[in-house]
Amino acid sequence: MIRFESVTKRYPDGTVAVDGLSLEIPDRSITVLVGPSGCGKTTSLRMVNRMIEPSGGRILLDGEDVQQQPVHTLRRSMGYVIQHAGLFPHRTVADNIATVPRLLGWDRRRARSRALELMERVGLDTALARRYPYQLSGGQQQRVGVARALAADPPVLLMDEPFSAVDPIVRKGLQEELLRIQQELGKTIVFVTHDIDEAIRLGDMIAVLRTGGRLAQYAPPDRLLSAPADAFVEDFLGADRGIRRLSFFTSGGLELSSAPVVGEDDAPPDLPTAPYLLVVDGDRRPLGWADPKRRAAGDRTLIPYGRSFPAERGSLREALDSAVLSPTGWAVAVDGDGRAVGVVSQEAVAAAIRAAHAGQGGAPEDAEPAGVR
Amino acid sequence: MGEFFHVPSDLQHSYLGLVGWHLEEALIPVLAGLLLALPLAQLCVRLRWLYPPVLWVTTVLYAIPSLAFFVVLINWTGQSEITVMIPLTLYSLVVLVPAIVDGVRSVPEETHAAATAMGFGPVRRYLQVELPIAVPAIFAGLRVATVSSISLVSVGALIGNQGALGNLLADSMFYHRPILAVSSVVTTAVLAMAVDALLVLCRRLLTPWTPPARERGRGAPVSVPAVAEEAR
Ligand SMILES: Nc1ncnc2c1ncn2[C@@H]1O[C@H](COP(=O)(O)OP(=O)(O)OP(=O)(O)O)[C@@H](O)[C@H]1O
Ligand SMILES: [Mg+2]
C-alpha cells in the first residue's frame, strides 16, 4: 500500500504544488489522480519514486518511508509510464522494453525474451521488436511505454497521462488494454490524468485535486458521480453525470421479453402487448423491427434497430442508450455472440433505474460497481 | 601528371608520406579536442552558468592567429609537430563544445525523465542515454572541426617545414614550380572531402535510429560563423 501522509511540496520559487495531501492507495487496484492542469498531479506522482522530494510529510510504501530507501532500487521496483512515452530514440523497441531488466543485471537473452513476452501482453506485434521508436505510431509508442514499465514485473506502476497524446479511438483501445492487463496482473497502479472520463473509466478510486495541490474528494467513481463533495468537483465532473453514473448499474437485472423476437420466415405471433416484432436471422442475430400488422399483410420492410446492448455484462447506461436510439423505443439485448436474447422498453429501463437508485438507499457508496466501466 | 605526385627531395617524404603525415597532424588535434570537449561540455550542461564563459574563451582562442600561437609555443615545444597540433586542438573546441552541449540538451525532457524514473544513475544516464542521443550533433561538429583542421595544418610550413602538404606550397615558391602549389591545394581539398565522407558514413552506421528527415537536417555541417556567432 502507498500512503501519503500530509505531503506538501513547495518548489524553490515558492510555488506550492501539493498541499497537505493525505491519501491511502489500496493494493492491486487503479487509483487515479485527476484535476485541472497545474494542480500538482505530476508532482504528487513523482514524489512516490522520489524523482521529486517532498518538502513536508512523508510517503509510505508498505509501511516504510520511501525516503529511507535507496533511490535507484526504489525506482527500479516501480514501473513508470511517462507522457509522450519518453522512449529512448536510439534503442530498438525490444531494447527499450528490456531497459530495467538489463539495469537489474539480467542477461541479454533473458531480457530479450521477456521483452518479446511483454510485447504480446500489451498487444504489440513482435515483428516490431527491431524497430526504432520513430518507426512507430503514437499508440504503438504508448504500448511500448507500458511494456517497458512492466518489464521487471514491479508491484507498483506509476502512470503520468500515458494516453493523452493519442486520438480518442486509440486511447479507448489502450484503456481497455490496461484494464485487461490489470485484471491479469493485479498491479498497484497510480494513474494521472486530467480527463475525468478516463478517470471514471479506469479508476477503482479517484482523487480529485484542485489547483494548489489540495485534495477535493477521494472516492470510488460511482460515489464521485452520485455525491460530488462540492461545487468544484461537481463542475469538474461536467454535464450528464446522472447518465454517466448509470454505467455502474448492471443491465443484468432487466426483465427481458423474448416473445416479440421472431425468425425471418416465422409467422408473426399474435401478441397484443408488443407493438413491434424484432426480426432475427437464422443465427438469431437482430435484423430490425417490424410492425406486426403490416407484416401480417405481407409487408417485409424492417425498421433499423439502432444499437444493441449486452444482456448480462452491460450497464443500465448502455440499455438506456439502446432504447433511446431505437426508433421503436425498445432496446435490443444480445448475448456475448451477438444473438438477440430479448427486448426491453424505455419504460422498463426507467423503472430499473429507479429501482437501482432506491436499492442503494441513501448510501450510494455501498453499491457494488457493476457492469462495464 | 608525374609532376603532380613528384615531391622535391628536400621534403624527405614521398607524396603518400606527406598525405599520411598531413592526416596525422590534422586528426590527432581533433581527437584530442573531442576528448577535452566531452568533459568540458558535460560540465557546461551541469553548471549552466559555466557555458557562456567557456564559449567566450574558446571563441577568443579561435580568434588568435595560428602564427601568434607558434611564436609563443616555439619556446616550449620547438619547431615540431606538437607546436602545430596544440593550436589546432584548441581551435577544434570552438565547434565541438557547443555541438556536444546542444546535442546533450537536445535529449527530450521526457526521455531524460524516463531514464531517471527507471533508476539510471547520472553517470550511466550520461553514457547510455545522453551521449548516444547527442551523436548526430557531435558528428556535425566533428565534420566542421576535421575539415578546418585539415586545411589549417598547412600553416605549419612556416615553422621549419611542419606543414605536411603545406610544405609543397613553400617549395612551389622556392623552386618556382607552380604545379607543387596545385598539388598541395588539390590534395588537401580531396583529403578533406574524403575524410568528411568517411565521417558521414560513420555517423550513419552509428545512428540507425535517426529518422531520414531528421538525418538530412542534422547532417548539414554547422558553419563555423554560425557557431562563433552563438558564442558571443
Ligand atoms: N520545477 C518546478 N519549479 C517550480 N514550479 C514548478 C516546478 N514543477 C512544477 N511546478 C509548478 O507546480 C504546479 C504543479 O505542477 P505539476 O506538474 O505537478 O502539475 P500537473 O497537475 O501535473 O499539471 P499538468 O496536468 O499540466 O501536467 C504548477 O503550478 C507548476 O507550475
Ligand atoms: Mg503533469
Short mmCIF file of N, CA, C and O and ligand atoms in Angstrom, two decimals, chain A residues 42 83 160-161, ligand 2:
data_model
loop_
_atom_site.label_atom_id
_atom_site.label_comp_id
_atom_site.label_asym_id
_atom_site.label_seq_id
_atom_site.Cartn_x
_atom_site.Cartn_y
_atom_site.Cartn_z
N THR A 42 1.46 15.57 -11.42
CA THR A 42 2.78 15.02 -11.74
C THR A 42 3.69 15.09 -10.52
O THR A 42 4.42 14.14 -10.20
N GLN A 83 4.28 10.65 -19.97
CA GLN A 83 3.54 11.28 -21.06
C GLN A 83 4.42 11.28 -22.32
O GLN A 83 5.62 11.41 -22.22
N ASP A 160 1.81 8.58 -15.79
CA ASP A 160 1.53 10.01 -15.89
C ASP A 160 0.95 10.34 -17.26
O ASP A 160 1.68 10.40 -18.24
N GLU A 161 -0.33 10.56 -17.32
CA GLU A 161 -1.03 10.87 -18.57
C GLU A 161 -0.51 10.01 -19.72
O GLU A 161 -0.11 10.53 -20.76
MG MG C 2 1.59 16.69 -15.27
#
